[in-house]
Amino acid sequence: MTISDIAERSGVSISAVSFALNGRKGVSAQTRERVLRVADELGWAPSSAARSLMGARTDTIGLVLARESRTLGIESFYMQFIAGIESELSMRDNALLLQVVPDMETELATYKKWRATRRVDGIVMVDPRIDDPRIAMLSEADALPAVVVGDTSLAGGLPSVWTDDDAATRESLRYLHAIGHRRIARVAGVEAFGHTHIRDLAFRDEAATLGIDGTTVRTDYMPESGSLVTRRLLTNGPRPTAIVYDNDVMALAGLGVAAELGIRVPDELSIIAWDDSPLCVAAYPRLSALNHDVVAYGAHVARRLFDRMLGAEGGSFQDSTPALVPRGTTARAPA
């Protein structure tokens, strides 16, 4: 599809189409609107071949989040992660193109559009899943350089930067077991995400090894669902003496539910959160958490992507293993 096709369909000259598509003066608002509408109907995109012949760079990397848009305003992980990416981009005079989409299908369509238009120079792919169709797309011969934020087992040979969720999950259980807890629940995130699956397996295996009565319940990482499942855990049947949450905002929500029910933390219930954000230190009592420098994580991912864009081969790069920091929400299990 070329601008000649658009000109013919629109009934204007090729130069008028060029002016309209590039936002230049020389055409009326009505003509510009008609040309853009026809271009959209025809599925037109700038020639990536022409851009590559010119050696054009956009000095932009792309990040797509297939999450609810309000996630960015609630979950601190991505704001810290993006801050880390930006710390590297600013040193290289590059920009981040962030797009929040409702589902994976839209994310795949976004990658196709970026590839066709050469809108970005590289892609940061987050939340990898088992048998993830994005991996196949980003592995194609003409795909944009990409780095997967997730375990190497999920990256399909693409470069990946990861943290050891398995070891961190086991550490939290061993600590709780050592201070007497035998009935422990885990409030988990989205089941389809690969890192959730890794934590699921580690929790189940370590609970069996230690002889712990372990229960996993599912959420969408949002505080509302964290409150809902916590209330169920604490009011239905024998309640757990400790709960491990897959993020900090759900742990804060759980802390509030315990107060609502008159359950004292940590005397009657211990709580551990993932991703030790400033929220964990600001809470009262301060939340025990699996500490992970998310800003440094984002910066590490950005550096690996720049390496990839310069022609480096794929590789698996471990960033860290989250370490447990006991604070005011963990104590010996009640008798």
XYZ file of C-alpha atoms in Angstrom:
335
model
C 0.000 0.000 0.000
C 1.537 3.307 -1.115
C 0.658 7.001 -0.967
C -0.307 6.729 -4.658
C -3.120 4.362 -3.658
C -4.224 6.799 -0.966
C -4.129 9.697 -3.446
C -6.258 7.772 -5.938
C -8.825 6.759 -3.307
C -8.916 10.270 -1.793
C -9.097 12.106 -5.106
C -6.132 14.383 -4.328
C -2.543 14.686 -5.533
C 0.341 12.622 -4.195
C 1.959 15.772 -2.795
C -1.248 16.612 -0.915
C -1.229 13.123 0.594
C 2.402 13.569 1.644
C 1.615 16.903 3.289
C -1.378 15.422 5.113
C 0.405 12.324 6.383
C 3.425 14.270 7.600
C 1.402 17.018 9.282
C 2.775 19.740 7.037
C 1.058 22.916 5.883
C -0.352 23.095 2.362
C -3.643 21.205 2.659
C -6.939 22.085 4.256
C -8.180 20.485 7.464
C -10.925 18.701 5.502
C -8.403 17.239 3.038
C -6.078 16.158 5.844
C -8.958 14.427 7.639
C -10.061 12.626 4.449
C -6.518 11.475 3.650
C -5.937 10.163 7.175
C -9.266 8.334 7.135
C -8.464 6.652 3.807
C -4.945 5.751 4.998
C -6.446 4.085 8.047
C -9.030 2.210 5.976
C -6.325 0.918 3.625
C -4.003 -0.096 6.473
C -1.217 2.135 5.183
C 2.086 2.351 7.082
C 5.351 4.159 6.230
C 7.809 1.952 4.360
C 10.111 0.266 6.831
C 12.429 -0.626 3.953
C 12.823 3.035 3.009
C 13.493 3.972 6.596
C 16.090 1.227 7.011
C 17.860 2.292 3.798
C 18.223 5.759 5.296
C 19.579 4.206 8.487
C 16.870 5.988 10.433
C 16.703 5.582 14.194
C 13.854 6.700 16.370
C 15.866 6.929 19.612
C 12.811 5.393 21.275
C 12.167 2.044 22.934
C 8.708 0.575 23.423
C 6.928 -0.984 26.386
C 3.384 -2.397 26.183
C 1.434 -3.258 29.327
C -1.566 -5.532 28.822
C -3.119 -4.465 32.109
C -5.929 -2.298 33.376
C -4.882 1.315 32.854
C -5.405 2.106 36.533
C -2.705 -0.436 37.392
C -0.092 2.273 36.867
C -1.763 4.455 39.459
C -2.059 1.684 42.046
C 0.794 -0.779 41.741
C 4.137 0.850 42.522
C 6.183 -1.888 40.804
C 5.777 -0.507 37.293
C 6.392 3.094 38.280
C 9.704 2.044 39.881
C 10.520 -0.219 36.934
C 9.866 2.573 34.426
C 11.942 4.968 36.547
C 14.840 2.528 36.221
C 14.432 2.321 32.441
C 14.278 6.123 32.204
C 17.496 6.472 34.193
C 19.322 4.686 31.364
C 17.392 6.339 28.525
C 18.134 9.845 29.779
C 21.877 9.191 29.628
C 21.530 8.173 25.984
C 19.057 10.887 24.972
C 16.418 8.239 24.211
C 12.709 8.158 25.004
C 10.222 5.538 26.200
C 7.003 4.886 24.315
C 4.567 3.355 26.821
C 1.259 1.906 25.674
C -1.334 0.366 28.000
C -3.668 -2.055 26.199
C -6.574 -4.234 27.353
C -5.326 -7.655 26.221
C -2.565 -9.647 24.552
C -4.218 -9.517 21.115
C -3.943 -5.731 21.165
C -0.361 -6.003 22.380
C 0.521 -8.252 19.428
C -1.154 -5.806 17.038
C 0.890 -2.995 18.566
C 4.127 -4.884 17.969
C 3.115 -5.466 14.333
C 2.418 -1.775 13.876
C 5.693 -0.750 15.495
C 7.594 -3.178 13.298
C 5.903 -1.980 10.102
C 6.444 1.693 10.879
C 9.784 1.363 12.674
C 8.197 3.405 15.427
C 10.691 2.165 18.033
C 14.216 0.772 17.953
C 13.622 -1.989 20.491
C 11.037 -3.544 22.788
C 10.879 -4.434 26.478
C 8.487 -7.381 26.860
C 7.004 -7.958 30.315
C 4.801 -10.584 31.967
C 5.895 -13.570 29.819
C 3.589 -16.581 29.866
C 4.012 -20.258 29.154
C 3.771 -20.841 25.354
C 3.591 -17.073 24.882
C 2.724 -16.056 21.267
C 4.688 -12.824 21.689
C 7.925 -14.812 21.910
C 7.399 -16.293 18.440
C 6.595 -12.868 16.964
C 9.631 -11.194 18.542
C 11.859 -14.059 17.339
C 11.038 -13.590 13.635
C 13.842 -12.610 11.289
C 12.604 -9.052 10.768
C 11.444 -8.503 14.352
C 12.572 -5.526 16.371
C 15.283 -6.205 18.991
C 13.644 -7.262 22.244
C 14.466 -8.210 25.828
C 12.136 -10.366 27.927
C 11.640 -9.400 31.557
C 11.241 -12.847 33.055
C 12.786 -16.214 33.727
C 14.980 -17.658 30.979
C 12.671 -20.706 30.778
C 9.953 -18.359 29.450
C 12.064 -16.356 26.997
C 12.336 -18.856 24.123
C 15.951 -17.953 23.386
C 15.426 -14.180 23.442
C 17.633 -12.169 25.805
C 16.084 -12.157 29.275
C 16.635 -10.397 32.588
C 15.172 -12.177 35.576
C 14.980 -12.494 39.329
C 14.934 -15.763 41.250
C 11.256 -16.001 42.271
C 11.697 -19.668 43.162
C 14.392 -19.051 45.772
C 12.606 -16.016 47.239
C 9.337 -17.932 47.645
C 11.124 -20.755 49.423
C 12.984 -18.330 51.701
C 9.731 -16.730 52.883
C 8.251 -20.125 53.729
C 11.386 -21.324 55.533
C 11.448 -18.184 57.646
C 7.787 -18.489 58.627
C 8.272 -22.183 59.387
C 11.296 -21.381 61.575
C 9.204 -19.025 63.738
C 6.509 -21.622 64.230
C 3.958 -21.099 61.442
C 2.342 -24.257 60.082
C -0.782 -22.881 58.358
C 0.302 -20.406 55.665
C -1.671 -18.881 52.794
C -0.394 -17.236 49.642
C -2.402 -14.527 47.889
C -1.178 -14.963 44.322
C -1.396 -12.797 41.212
C -2.572 -13.628 37.701
C -2.222 -17.366 37.135
C -1.332 -17.032 33.443
C 1.845 -15.049 34.151
C 5.009 -17.127 34.077
C 6.467 -15.700 37.285
C 3.216 -16.565 39.104
C 3.563 -20.154 37.879
C 7.153 -20.299 39.159
C 6.061 -19.036 42.570
C 3.134 -21.498 42.585
C 5.419 -24.478 42.074
C 7.983 -23.278 44.605
C 5.308 -22.624 47.252
C 3.694 -26.016 46.760
C 6.977 -27.914 46.764
C 8.481 -26.129 49.764
C 5.255 -26.408 51.769
C 5.266 -30.163 51.180
C 8.937 -30.418 52.155
C 8.403 -28.497 55.407
C 5.098 -30.167 56.271
C 3.195 -26.868 56.064
C -0.541 -26.615 55.413
C -0.202 -24.272 52.429
C -3.101 -22.637 50.577
C -2.931 -20.505 47.403
C -5.753 -18.164 46.356
C -5.951 -16.190 43.093
C -6.300 -12.461 42.453
C -5.595 -9.841 39.792
C -3.005 -7.948 41.903
C -5.505 -5.195 42.737
C -6.219 -4.094 46.340
C -9.942 -4.871 46.055
C -9.310 -8.522 45.251
C -6.601 -8.655 47.912
C -9.127 -7.491 50.501
C -11.782 -9.920 49.283
C -9.665 -13.070 49.453
C -8.057 -12.034 52.747
C -11.475 -11.645 54.321
C -12.403 -15.125 53.114
C -9.182 -16.639 54.436
C -9.673 -15.067 57.864
C -13.377 -15.857 58.285
C -13.865 -19.287 56.691
C -12.631 -22.332 58.569
C -9.265 -22.602 60.318
C -7.558 -19.354 59.473
C -3.896 -19.133 58.481
C -1.372 -17.748 60.946
C 0.618 -16.160 58.112
C -0.107 -14.819 54.612
C 2.374 -14.082 51.819
C 1.110 -11.599 49.191
C 2.348 -11.387 45.600
C 2.607 -7.575 45.734
C 2.643 -4.740 48.234
C -0.770 -3.154 47.595
C -2.556 -6.435 48.304
C -0.508 -6.853 51.477
C -1.580 -3.376 52.597
C -5.187 -4.271 51.822
C -4.803 -7.467 53.861
C -3.373 -5.477 56.771
C -6.508 -3.319 56.692
C -8.822 -6.354 56.662
C -7.052 -7.815 59.689
C -7.596 -4.544 61.573
C -11.259 -4.521 60.500
C -11.729 -8.035 61.932
C -9.873 -7.282 65.133
C -7.018 -9.657 64.297
C -3.738 -8.308 65.674
C -0.723 -8.158 63.352
C 1.782 -9.674 64.022
C 0.590 -11.255 67.302
C -2.184 -13.298 65.653
C -1.309 -12.987 61.966
C 2.007 -12.498 60.160
C 2.139 -10.806 56.737
C 4.877 -10.726 54.068
C 4.713 -8.630 50.870
C 6.600 -8.901 47.577
C 8.575 -5.988 46.065
C 9.658 -3.905 49.011
C 8.340 -0.504 47.896
C 8.214 2.683 50.022
C 4.619 1.710 50.839
C 5.923 -1.160 52.959
C 7.999 1.176 55.144
C 5.237 3.802 55.376
C 2.648 1.291 56.649
C 1.996 0.686 60.351
C 3.173 -1.721 61.403
C 5.869 -1.666 58.749
C 5.454 -4.550 56.323
C 7.925 -7.409 56.245
C 8.805 -7.836 52.577
C 10.834 -9.655 49.966
C 13.162 -6.811 49.052
C 14.002 -6.249 45.412
C 15.517 -3.069 43.937
C 12.979 -2.606 41.153
C 14.545 0.654 39.913
C 17.874 -1.118 39.420
C 15.992 -3.964 37.717
C 14.509 -1.574 35.151
C 17.903 -0.007 34.513
C 19.456 -3.449 33.996
C 16.761 -4.355 31.460
C 17.378 -1.120 29.528
C 21.130 -1.765 29.352
C 20.585 -5.255 27.992
C 18.188 -3.912 25.370
C 20.733 -1.343 24.192
C 23.288 -4.160 23.926
C 20.805 -6.130 21.837
C 20.119 -3.143 19.586
C 23.876 -2.887 18.970
C 23.976 -6.499 17.794
C 24.724 -8.493 20.948
C 23.549 -12.086 20.977
C 20.824 -13.339 23.282
C 21.544 -14.378 26.819
C 20.080 -15.000 30.252
C 20.976 -12.397 32.864
C 20.007 -12.816 36.496
C 19.360 -9.496 38.186
C 18.890 -10.535 41.812
C 17.193 -12.846 44.277
C 14.648 -10.936 46.414
C 15.730 -11.128 50.064
C 13.366 -11.226 53.014
C 13.438 -8.149 55.270
C 11.525 -8.915 58.503
C 9.804 -5.878 59.997
C 6.740 -5.263 62.097
C 4.306 -7.686 60.460
C 6.041 -10.996 61.216
C 6.371 -12.690 64.602
C 6.296 -16.130 66.138
C 3.097 -18.059 65.459
C 0.436 -17.808 68.171
C 0.241 -20.819 70.469
